[in-house]
XYZ file of N, CA and C in Angstrom:
732
model
N 3.900 -10.383 -9.425
C 3.977 -10.896 -10.783
C 2.825 -11.855 -11.069
N 2.420 -12.647 -10.059
C 1.295 -13.544 -10.263
C 0.016 -12.766 -10.511
N -0.138 -11.657 -9.789
C -1.331 -10.837 -9.994
C -1.326 -10.208 -11.368
N -0.163 -9.766 -11.836
C -0.081 -9.126 -13.140
C -0.372 -10.098 -14.270
N -0.182 -11.391 -14.036
C -0.408 -12.376 -15.087
C -1.870 -12.790 -15.189
N -2.729 -12.322 -14.286
C -4.147 -12.701 -14.309
C -4.922 -11.714 -15.160
N -4.855 -11.865 -16.471
C -5.515 -10.922 -17.374
C -7.015 -11.141 -17.454
N -7.511 -12.278 -16.935
C -8.941 -12.563 -17.013
C -9.668 -12.136 -15.753
N -9.086 -11.243 -14.956
C -9.695 -10.833 -13.694
C -11.071 -10.220 -13.905
N -11.175 -9.268 -14.827
C -12.437 -8.548 -15.021
C -13.544 -9.476 -15.489
N -13.278 -10.280 -16.516
C -14.320 -11.119 -17.098
C -14.781 -12.207 -16.143
N -13.856 -12.844 -15.424
C -14.228 -13.947 -14.546
C -15.035 -13.466 -13.346
N -14.604 -12.376 -12.725
C -15.330 -11.864 -11.565
C -16.667 -11.279 -11.979
N -16.716 -10.568 -13.112
C -17.971 -9.988 -13.587
C -18.986 -11.069 -13.899
N -18.543 -12.170 -14.496
C -19.456 -13.258 -14.815
C -20.016 -13.894 -13.544
N -19.190 -13.971 -12.500
C -19.634 -14.598 -11.260
C -20.613 -13.730 -10.483
N -20.556 -12.426 -10.666
C -21.414 -11.514 -9.899
C -22.580 -10.976 -10.712
N -22.786 -11.474 -11.910
C -23.874 -11.012 -12.766
C -25.028 -11.994 -12.699
N -26.226 -11.477 -12.480
C -27.418 -12.306 -12.394
C -28.537 -11.617 -13.161
N -29.002 -12.290 -14.220
C -30.101 -11.765 -15.045
C -29.777 -10.375 -15.581
N -28.588 -10.229 -16.134
C -28.116 -9.005 -16.776
C -27.973 -7.833 -15.802
N -28.029 -8.071 -14.519
C -27.789 -7.029 -13.522
C -26.601 -7.443 -12.666
N -25.754 -6.488 -12.357
C -24.539 -6.759 -11.598
C -24.661 -6.185 -10.199
N -24.400 -7.020 -9.205
C -24.379 -6.570 -7.817
C -23.050 -5.868 -7.577
N -23.079 -4.533 -7.506
C -21.844 -3.758 -7.410
C -21.093 -4.052 -6.118
N -21.823 -4.223 -5.017
C -21.164 -4.515 -3.741
C -20.420 -5.847 -3.808
N -21.084 -6.859 -4.344
C -20.444 -8.172 -4.462
C -19.308 -8.138 -5.474
N -19.483 -7.377 -6.533
C -18.451 -7.246 -7.567
C -17.177 -6.645 -6.974
N -17.319 -5.515 -6.270
C -16.160 -4.853 -5.680
C -15.531 -5.705 -4.597
N -16.360 -6.364 -3.787
C -15.832 -7.224 -2.732
C -15.062 -8.403 -3.315
N -15.560 -8.960 -4.422
C -14.862 -10.079 -5.062
C -13.527 -9.636 -5.639
N -13.496 -8.445 -6.231
C -12.245 -7.938 -6.811
C -11.200 -7.703 -5.727
N -11.588 -7.034 -4.645
C -10.630 -6.766 -3.571
C -10.168 -8.052 -2.894
N -11.075 -9.014 -2.728
C -10.675 -10.297 -2.138
C -9.738 -11.053 -3.063
N -9.995 -10.971 -4.371
C -9.135 -11.623 -5.360
C -7.729 -11.032 -5.307
N -7.642 -9.709 -5.237
C -6.336 -9.047 -5.178
C -5.624 -9.383 -3.872
N -6.356 -9.368 -2.760
C -5.743 -9.668 -1.462
C -5.205 -11.087 -1.413
N -5.901 -12.010 -2.074
C -5.441 -13.402 -2.083
C -4.081 -13.519 -2.746
N -3.913 -12.878 -3.900
C -2.641 -12.985 -4.606
C -1.550 -12.153 -3.946
N -1.931 -11.117 -3.206
C -0.933 -10.397 -2.410
C -0.380 -11.313 -1.328
N -1.273 -12.061 -0.665
C -0.824 -12.994 0.372
C 0.014 -14.123 -0.212
N -0.285 -14.524 -1.467
C 0.462 -15.627 -2.081
C 1.896 -15.245 -2.414
N 2.141 -13.992 -2.775
C 3.477 -13.590 -3.240
C 4.231 -12.769 -2.206
N 3.614 -12.473 -1.064
C 4.260 -11.642 -0.048
C 4.868 -12.519 1.033
N 6.102 -12.226 1.390
C 6.802 -12.930 2.462
C 6.868 -12.011 3.678
N 6.331 -12.464 4.795
C 6.312 -11.664 6.022
C 7.451 -12.091 6.938
N 8.115 -11.102 7.521
C 9.210 -11.357 8.452
C 9.027 -10.491 9.689
N 9.380 -11.053 10.835
C 9.331 -10.318 12.094
C 10.739 -9.853 12.450
N 10.910 -8.555 12.626
C 12.211 -7.965 12.931
C 12.112 -7.272 14.286
N 12.991 -7.658 15.200
C 13.026 -7.075 16.537
C 14.110 -6.006 16.596
N 13.748 -4.812 17.020
C 14.687 -3.697 17.122
C 14.764 -3.231 18.567
N 15.970 -3.169 19.099
C 16.176 -2.716 20.464
C 16.272 -1.189 20.504
N 15.902 -0.567 21.625
C 15.964 0.906 21.703
C 17.371 1.469 21.512
N 18.386 0.741 21.982
C 19.767 1.227 21.885
C 20.543 0.562 20.753
N 19.837 0.011 19.782
C 20.509 -0.696 18.684
C 21.193 0.293 17.743
N 22.423 -0.024 17.371
C 23.185 0.826 16.471
C 22.630 0.727 15.052
N 22.696 1.803 14.278
C 22.137 1.761 12.914
C 22.913 0.848 11.977
N 24.166 0.538 12.294
C 24.969 -0.320 11.426
C 24.866 -1.790 11.810
N 24.068 -2.113 12.827
C 23.937 -3.502 13.278
C 23.290 -4.364 12.193
N 23.915 -5.523 11.905
C 23.413 -6.459 10.903
C 23.207 -7.832 11.538
N 22.592 -8.726 10.790
C 22.377 -10.080 11.285
C 23.701 -10.809 11.503
N 24.682 -10.529 10.639
C 25.986 -11.172 10.786
C 26.664 -10.741 12.079
N 26.643 -9.448 12.375
C 27.246 -8.952 13.615
C 26.503 -9.505 14.826
N 25.191 -9.578 14.737
C 24.396 -10.107 15.846
C 24.738 -11.573 16.109
N 24.919 -12.354 15.045
C 25.282 -13.766 15.219
C 26.677 -13.908 15.820
N 27.611 -13.056 15.393
C 28.968 -13.119 15.945
C 28.997 -12.680 17.408
N 28.131 -11.777 17.800
C 28.025 -11.410 19.207
C 27.589 -12.600 20.058
N 26.649 -13.366 19.555
C 26.222 -14.561 20.274
C 27.350 -15.584 20.351
N 28.115 -15.722 19.256
C 29.247 -16.658 19.267
C 30.306 -16.227 20.279
N 30.569 -14.934 20.360
C 31.545 -14.438 21.335
C 31.083 -14.698 22.763
N 29.800 -14.454 23.040
C 29.282 -14.691 24.387
C 29.338 -16.169 24.747
N 29.043 -17.030 23.766
C 29.110 -18.471 24.030
C 30.536 -18.910 24.331
N 31.499 -18.370 23.571
C 32.904 -18.711 23.820
C 33.372 -18.184 25.171
N 32.890 -17.021 25.581
C 33.270 -16.463 26.881
C 32.724 -17.315 28.023
N 31.472 -17.778 27.892
C 30.895 -18.605 28.943
C 31.548 -19.977 28.999
N 32.009 -20.463 27.837
C 32.673 -21.770 27.819
C 34.079 -21.711 28.403
N 34.687 -20.540 28.443
C 36.025 -20.395 29.000
C 37.139 -20.812 28.065
N 36.854 -20.965 26.781
C 37.875 -21.351 25.796
C 38.543 -20.080 25.277
N 39.806 -19.862 25.653
C 40.500 -18.631 25.282
C 40.766 -18.551 23.782
N 41.154 -19.679 23.165
C 41.445 -19.659 21.731
C 40.181 -19.348 20.919
N 39.089 -20.007 21.278
C 37.824 -19.745 20.578
C 37.360 -18.314 20.811
N 37.567 -17.807 22.031
C 37.171 -16.434 22.336
C 38.001 -15.437 21.539
N 39.315 -15.708 21.397
C 40.179 -14.821 20.627
C 39.749 -14.796 19.156
N 39.434 -15.974 18.608
C 38.973 -16.046 17.216
C 37.631 -15.332 17.037
N 36.739 -15.506 18.017
C 35.425 -14.854 17.942
C 35.566 -13.344 17.998
N 36.487 -12.834 18.839
C 36.720 -11.393 18.912
C 37.258 -10.851 17.588
N 38.170 -11.596 16.966
C 38.737 -11.142 15.692
C 37.666 -11.082 14.603
N 36.833 -12.119 14.527
C 35.765 -12.130 13.522
C 34.748 -11.020 13.795
N 34.448 -10.799 15.081
C 33.479 -9.767 15.431
C 34.004 -8.381 15.076
N 35.278 -8.114 15.364
C 35.863 -6.806 15.047
C 35.861 -6.557 13.547
N 36.191 -7.591 12.767
C 36.198 -7.445 11.316
C 34.778 -7.190 10.792
N 33.799 -7.916 11.331
C 32.414 -7.745 10.882
C 31.885 -6.360 11.247
N 32.278 -5.840 12.406
C 31.827 -4.503 12.809
C 32.403 -3.440 11.886
N 33.690 -3.575 11.526
C 34.297 -2.607 10.601
C 33.595 -2.635 9.249
N 33.304 -3.840 8.751
C 32.614 -3.958 7.468
C 31.202 -3.376 7.549
N 30.505 -3.625 8.647
C 29.140 -3.110 8.795
C 29.136 -1.589 8.878
N 30.100 -1.012 9.597
C 30.187 0.448 9.689
C 30.527 1.066 8.338
N 31.421 0.401 7.598
C 31.774 0.922 6.274
C 30.566 0.872 5.332
N 29.822 -0.237 5.372
C 28.631 -0.349 4.517
C 27.585 0.694 4.900
N 27.436 0.953 6.197
C 26.478 1.971 6.644
C 26.918 3.362 6.191
N 28.227 3.628 6.238
C 28.737 4.925 5.775
C 28.472 5.128 4.292
N 28.718 4.086 3.495
C 28.457 4.185 2.063
C 26.972 4.384 1.780
N 26.134 3.748 2.589
C 24.688 3.909 2.396
C 24.257 5.338 2.706
N 24.845 5.952 3.735
C 24.523 7.345 4.058
C 25.031 8.276 2.963
N 26.244 8.011 2.454
C 26.787 8.840 1.372
C 25.913 8.760 0.128
N 25.284 7.605 -0.092
C 24.428 7.446 -1.261
C 23.226 8.360 -1.259
N 22.820 8.834 -0.080
C 21.684 9.755 -0.009
C 22.013 11.116 -0.617
N 23.296 11.446 -0.723
C 23.697 12.774 -1.196
C 24.335 12.735 -2.585
N 24.214 11.610 -3.286
C 24.816 11.504 -4.611
C 24.062 12.333 -5.634
N 22.735 12.358 -5.535
C 21.905 13.086 -6.493
C 21.366 14.347 -5.826
N 21.704 15.498 -6.395
C 21.244 16.769 -5.826
C 19.783 17.054 -6.157
N 19.205 16.314 -7.104
C 17.819 16.563 -7.483
C 16.810 15.825 -6.628
N 17.263 14.813 -5.867
C 16.355 14.030 -5.034
C 16.366 14.607 -3.620
N 15.497 15.567 -3.363
C 15.466 16.242 -2.071
C 15.020 15.296 -0.967
N 14.055 14.431 -1.254
C 13.555 13.500 -0.240
C 14.670 12.560 0.223
N 15.470 12.079 -0.737
C 16.570 11.176 -0.399
C 17.611 11.896 0.455
N 17.869 13.154 0.153
C 18.835 13.917 0.936
C 18.340 14.133 2.368
N 17.061 14.421 2.528
C 16.525 14.609 3.870
C 16.592 13.313 4.669
N 16.390 12.179 4.005
C 16.524 10.898 4.697
C 17.947 10.695 5.201
N 18.942 11.126 4.405
C 20.327 11.029 4.851
C 20.603 11.919 6.047
N 20.071 13.144 6.029
C 20.259 14.058 7.161
C 19.586 13.507 8.421
N 18.398 12.933 8.267
C 17.713 12.349 9.420
C 18.472 11.156 9.980
N 19.131 10.380 9.105
C 19.927 9.247 9.579
C 21.153 9.721 10.351
N 21.770 10.808 9.899
C 22.966 11.326 10.578
C 22.608 11.933 11.932
N 21.545 12.724 11.971
C 21.163 13.429 13.203
C 20.238 12.614 14.096
N 19.782 11.444 13.606
C 18.844 10.601 14.359
C 17.572 11.377 14.706
N 17.108 12.164 13.744
C 15.926 12.998 13.954
C 14.665 12.169 13.777
N 13.749 12.281 14.708
C 12.479 11.575 14.646
C 11.358 12.559 14.958
N 10.372 12.585 14.085
C 9.227 13.468 14.311
C 8.307 12.867 15.366
N 7.802 13.701 16.233
C 6.893 13.244 17.283
C 5.500 13.044 16.709
N 4.889 11.913 17.034
C 3.542 11.625 16.547
C 2.542 12.534 17.251
N 1.657 13.180 16.496
C 0.676 14.065 17.142
C -0.293 13.278 18.010
N -0.640 13.842 19.133
C -1.564 13.188 20.054
C -2.983 13.277 19.514
N -3.702 12.175 19.609
C -5.085 12.128 19.129
C -6.017 12.652 20.218
N -6.977 13.463 19.824
C -7.939 14.001 20.782
C -8.817 12.876 21.323
N -8.808 12.724 22.633
C -9.596 11.663 23.261
C -11.013 12.162 23.532
N -11.736 12.411 22.460
C -13.113 12.885 22.564
C -14.031 11.763 22.103
N -14.952 11.367 22.962
C -15.821 10.238 22.640
C -16.769 10.546 21.493
N -17.069 11.819 21.278
C -18.026 12.191 20.231
C -17.378 12.359 18.862
N -16.040 12.179 18.754
C -15.365 12.396 17.474
C -15.846 11.438 16.388
N -15.947 10.112 16.637
C -16.443 9.230 15.562
C -17.834 9.608 15.076
N -18.717 9.977 16.007
C -20.056 10.381 15.599
C -20.057 11.660 14.790
N -19.192 12.609 15.153
C -19.111 13.863 14.402
C -18.578 13.627 12.995
N -17.566 12.765 12.871
C -17.037 12.449 11.545
C -18.075 11.726 10.698
N -18.827 10.825 11.312
C -19.853 10.099 10.570
C -20.938 11.048 10.081
N -21.330 11.993 10.918
C -22.348 12.968 10.506
C -21.831 13.876 9.397
N -20.555 14.228 9.462
C -19.984 15.119 8.455
C -19.911 14.437 7.091
N -19.421 13.186 7.057
C -19.242 12.509 5.782
C -20.554 11.973 5.210
N -21.575 11.818 6.039
C -22.840 11.252 5.561
C -23.934 12.294 5.413
N -23.596 13.571 5.524
C -24.665 14.577 5.480
C -25.262 14.714 4.094
N -24.500 14.346 3.046
C -25.074 14.364 1.701
C -26.198 13.340 1.595
N -25.959 12.134 2.112
C -26.971 11.086 2.031
C -28.159 11.390 2.941
N -27.898 12.014 4.079
C -28.994 12.293 5.012
C -29.963 13.331 4.452
N -29.453 14.290 3.667
C -30.298 15.362 3.150
C -30.783 15.109 1.723
N -30.362 14.018 1.137
C -30.737 13.731 -0.243
C -31.963 12.834 -0.251
N -33.105 13.388 -0.623
C -34.341 12.616 -0.697
C -34.783 12.382 -2.135
N -33.900 12.657 -3.096
C -34.230 12.460 -4.504
C -33.858 11.044 -4.930
N -34.698 10.461 -5.749
C -34.447 9.121 -6.261
C -33.446 9.189 -7.406
N -32.447 8.314 -7.354
C -31.433 8.296 -8.411
C -32.052 7.819 -9.718
N -31.730 8.479 -10.811
C -32.250 8.093 -12.118
C -31.178 8.331 -13.169
N -31.223 7.542 -14.204
C -30.249 7.648 -15.281
C -30.571 8.834 -16.184
N -29.553 9.386 -16.801
C -29.755 10.478 -17.752
C -30.294 9.932 -19.066
N -30.842 10.815 -19.868
C -31.399 10.407 -21.161
C -30.266 9.997 -22.086
N -30.323 8.814 -22.680
C -29.234 8.372 -23.558
C -29.176 9.217 -24.819
N -28.027 9.307 -25.439
C -27.886 10.081 -26.679
C -28.644 9.421 -27.817
N -28.828 10.118 -28.930
C -29.507 9.521 -30.085
C -28.817 8.250 -30.549
N -29.565 7.436 -31.300
C -29.064 6.130 -31.722
C -27.844 6.253 -32.612
N -27.789 7.264 -33.459
C -26.663 7.380 -34.379
C -25.388 7.822 -33.667
N -25.524 8.432 -32.478
C -24.347 8.866 -31.740
C -24.022 7.955 -30.561
N -24.884 6.977 -30.319
C -24.720 6.143 -29.131
C -23.442 5.320 -29.195
N -23.196 4.657 -30.343
C -22.050 3.762 -30.455
C -20.730 4.516 -30.350
N -20.598 5.610 -31.106
C -19.346 6.364 -31.070
C -19.118 6.997 -29.703
N -20.214 7.430 -29.046
C -20.077 8.033 -27.720
C -19.615 7.007 -26.698
N -20.157 5.781 -26.765
C -19.756 4.737 -25.827
C -18.288 4.378 -26.007
N -17.835 4.284 -27.260
C -16.432 3.948 -27.517
C -15.519 5.046 -26.982
N -15.892 6.299 -27.224
C -15.049 7.414 -26.767
C -14.987 7.468 -25.246
N -16.158 7.308 -24.576
C -16.190 7.360 -23.116
C -15.415 6.202 -22.517
N -15.602 4.977 -23.051
C -14.908 3.810 -22.514
C -13.402 3.946 -22.659
N -12.961 4.443 -23.817
C -11.522 4.581 -24.047
C -10.918 5.605 -23.097
N -11.602 6.747 -22.916
C -11.061 7.781 -22.043
C -11.155 7.397 -20.578
N -12.205 6.670 -20.193
C -12.307 6.218 -18.819
C -11.168 5.274 -18.470
N -10.824 4.376 -19.385
C -9.731 3.443 -19.117
C -8.405 4.179 -19.001
N -8.173 5.148 -19.891
C -6.925 5.912 -19.827
C -6.854 6.732 -18.542
N -7.983 7.327 -18.152
C -8.002 8.092 -16.905
C -7.775 7.189 -15.696
N -8.391 6.002 -15.725
C -8.197 5.061 -14.622
C -6.755 4.604 -14.540
N -6.153 4.288 -15.690
C -4.751 3.868 -15.712
C -3.840 4.973 -15.200
N -4.121 6.209 -15.617
C -3.302 7.335 -15.166
C -3.448 7.555 -13.661
N -4.660 7.378 -13.145
C -4.882 7.549 -11.706
C -4.160 6.478 -10.901
N -4.203 5.232 -11.371
C -3.516 4.146 -10.666
C -2.008 4.351 -10.668
N -1.473 4.872 -11.769
C -0.020 5.077 -11.865
C 0.450 6.234 -10.989
N -0.450 7.125 -10.606
C -0.065 8.281 -9.800
C -0.323 8.076 -8.308
N -0.666 6.844 -7.915
C -0.881 6.560 -6.493
C 0.446 6.639 -5.741
N 0.431 7.256 -4.587
C 1.643 7.378 -3.762
C 1.844 6.080 -2.984
N 2.885 5.298 -3.289
C 3.064 4.007 -2.603
C 3.470 4.149 -1.148
N 3.904 5.341 -0.733
C 4.337 5.529 0.653
C 3.163 5.763 1.601
N 1.995 6.044 1.051
C 0.833 6.273 1.904
C 0.171 4.951 2.279
N -0.548 4.976 3.381
C -1.225 3.775 3.853
C -2.354 3.391 2.907
N -2.704 2.115 2.932
C -3.785 1.624 2.080
C -5.112 2.232 2.510
N -6.019 2.369 1.557
C -7.327 2.935 1.832
C -8.261 1.924 2.458
N -9.561 2.217 2.479
C -10.525 1.287 3.081
C -10.637 -0.033 2.341
N -10.140 -0.105 1.092
C -10.158 -1.371 0.368
C -8.980 -2.264 0.735
N -8.028 -1.764 1.549
C -6.865 -2.530 2.020
C -5.965 -3.013 0.887
N -5.914 -2.278 -0.211
C -5.018 -2.604 -1.318
C -3.829 -1.650 -1.261
N -2.610 -2.139 -1.069
C -1.446 -1.245 -0.990
C -1.243 -0.466 -2.277
N -0.706 0.738 -2.145
C -0.470 1.570 -3.320
C 0.533 0.973 -4.279
N 1.507 0.238 -3.757
C 2.508 -0.368 -4.635
C 1.877 -1.390 -5.571
N 0.871 -2.120 -5.075
C 0.181 -3.099 -5.922
C -0.579 -2.387 -7.034
N -1.229 -1.272 -6.715
C -1.979 -0.529 -7.731
C -1.058 0.016 -8.815
N 0.163 0.422 -8.439
C 1.098 0.961 -9.429
C 1.677 -0.150 -10.292
N 2.164 -1.224 -9.655
C 2.825 -2.298 -10.395
C 1.855 -3.035 -11.314
N 0.591 -3.139 -10.921
C -0.400 -3.891 -11.702
C -1.457 -2.959 -12.294
N -1.064 -1.718 -12.592
C -2.031 -0.732 -13.088
C -2.655 -1.174 -14.408
N -1.846 -1.698 -15.328
C -2.381 -2.096 -16.633
C -3.361 -3.249 -16.498
N -3.106 -4.177 -15.593
C -3.997 -5.318 -15.421
C -5.264 -4.949 -14.654
N -5.183 -3.956 -13.768
C -6.338 -3.582 -12.954
C -7.166 -2.464 -13.570
N -6.659 -1.834 -14.629
C -7.379 -0.705 -15.227
C -8.737 -1.137 -15.770
N -8.804 -2.297 -16.419
C -10.069 -2.751 -17.007
C -11.139 -2.978 -15.939
N -10.764 -3.709 -14.884
C -11.772 -4.060 -13.884
C -12.222 -2.835 -13.097
N -11.315 -1.912 -12.778
C -11.720 -0.718 -12.045
C -12.497 0.248 -12.938
N -12.188 0.275 -14.225
C -12.989 1.076 -15.154
C -14.407 0.537 -15.241
N -14.535 -0.781 -15.272
C -15.854 -1.401 -15.325
C -16.647 -1.096 -14.054
N -15.981 -1.165 -12.910
C -16.652 -0.834 -11.647
C -17.088 0.627 -11.638
N -16.239 1.504 -12.157
C -16.561 2.930 -12.190
C -17.768 3.196 -13.094
N -17.831 2.530 -14.242
C -18.965 2.729 -15.149
C -20.261 2.228 -14.528
N -20.204 1.070 -13.871
C -21.406 0.551 -13.214
C -21.836 1.478 -12.083
N -20.860 2.015 -11.356
C -21.178 2.943 -10.274
C -21.834 4.214 -10.805
N -21.348 4.722 -11.948
C -21.950 5.919 -12.538
C -23.367 5.657 -13.028
N -23.562 4.530 -13.695
C -24.876 4.243 -14.269
C -25.927 3.958 -13.204
N -25.510 3.373 -12.082
C -26.462 3.038 -11.022
C -26.505 4.062 -9.900
N -25.619 5.077 -9.967
C -25.549 6.121 -8.931
C -25.334 5.524 -7.550
N -24.469 4.513 -7.480
C -24.170 3.827 -6.221
C -22.657 3.715 -6.075
N -22.148 4.014 -4.883
C -20.727 3.868 -4.576
C -20.554 2.653 -3.678
N -19.636 1.737 -4.008
C -19.423 0.565 -3.147
C -19.095 0.973 -1.715
N -19.626 0.223 -0.775
C -19.455 0.574 0.637
C -17.995 0.581 1.051
N -17.208 -0.357 0.524
C -15.808 -0.457 0.951
C -14.971 0.728 0.486
N -15.472 1.517 -0.459
C -14.732 2.683 -0.934
C -15.070 3.953 -0.163
N -16.060 3.905 0.692
C -16.427 5.103 1.462
C -16.500 4.802 2.956
N -15.811 3.743 3.366
C -15.743 3.396 4.779
C -14.583 4.133 5.429
N -14.811 4.728 6.569
C -13.787 5.477 7.290
C -13.518 4.805 8.623
N -12.251 4.600 8.931
C -11.842 4.009 10.202
C -11.097 5.057 11.016
N -11.509 5.247 12.241
C -10.856 6.184 13.154
C -9.949 5.379 14.072
N -8.634 5.584 13.953
C -7.659 4.839 14.741
C -7.120 5.739 15.838
N -7.185 5.274 17.058
C -6.645 6.040 18.182
C -5.159 5.782 18.314
N -4.418 6.740 18.804
C -2.980 6.623 18.985
C -2.642 6.610 20.471
């Protein structure tokens, strides 16, 4: 929400990265991504959750705390406290199992949501897909780098701008292009899959969707500068090879 309220993102960052009517696209894009990452860190709460290999799917924090209370009462040798702890633990386990059952049933309420139904089936059968093994070939990063950079390696032509339209059509053409570029950018941001991992810019897909209207202007501006200068920001074409 804090990020969505920053409507001056485009103008403030553009002013800071503009020098003598020329904009440093690399610095511009880096400033935008750093600005977004800062507000993501400000509004995001991180938690560490420990999961045991034999942990039951209905296990909750309340049941875990009552288990510790029961063990403490058993070590203390207090029979009355142990009896009370057992009663509370049994009640909490029944409630946790019932809540887990209702959550599984919720996966099958809508027949049109196939993904939700498959998640319910996977929860019932405890099905887990095996992660594919990564090829341990030392030359793989070099081969990928050669493949993705072969356009630049074979391109010896100097980038140049196209001839601008006539003066009487220049203004209307700029308005039409700017309006459609913004709409296309907004539509692209809204269609980002939030379940996929973040790209080389390290911006989560959920942030792009939730703040699409606020980020459409700045990304449209970056896209126009990239088109006019025939330059793509480095952070948008960086590839990381992660071994498994």
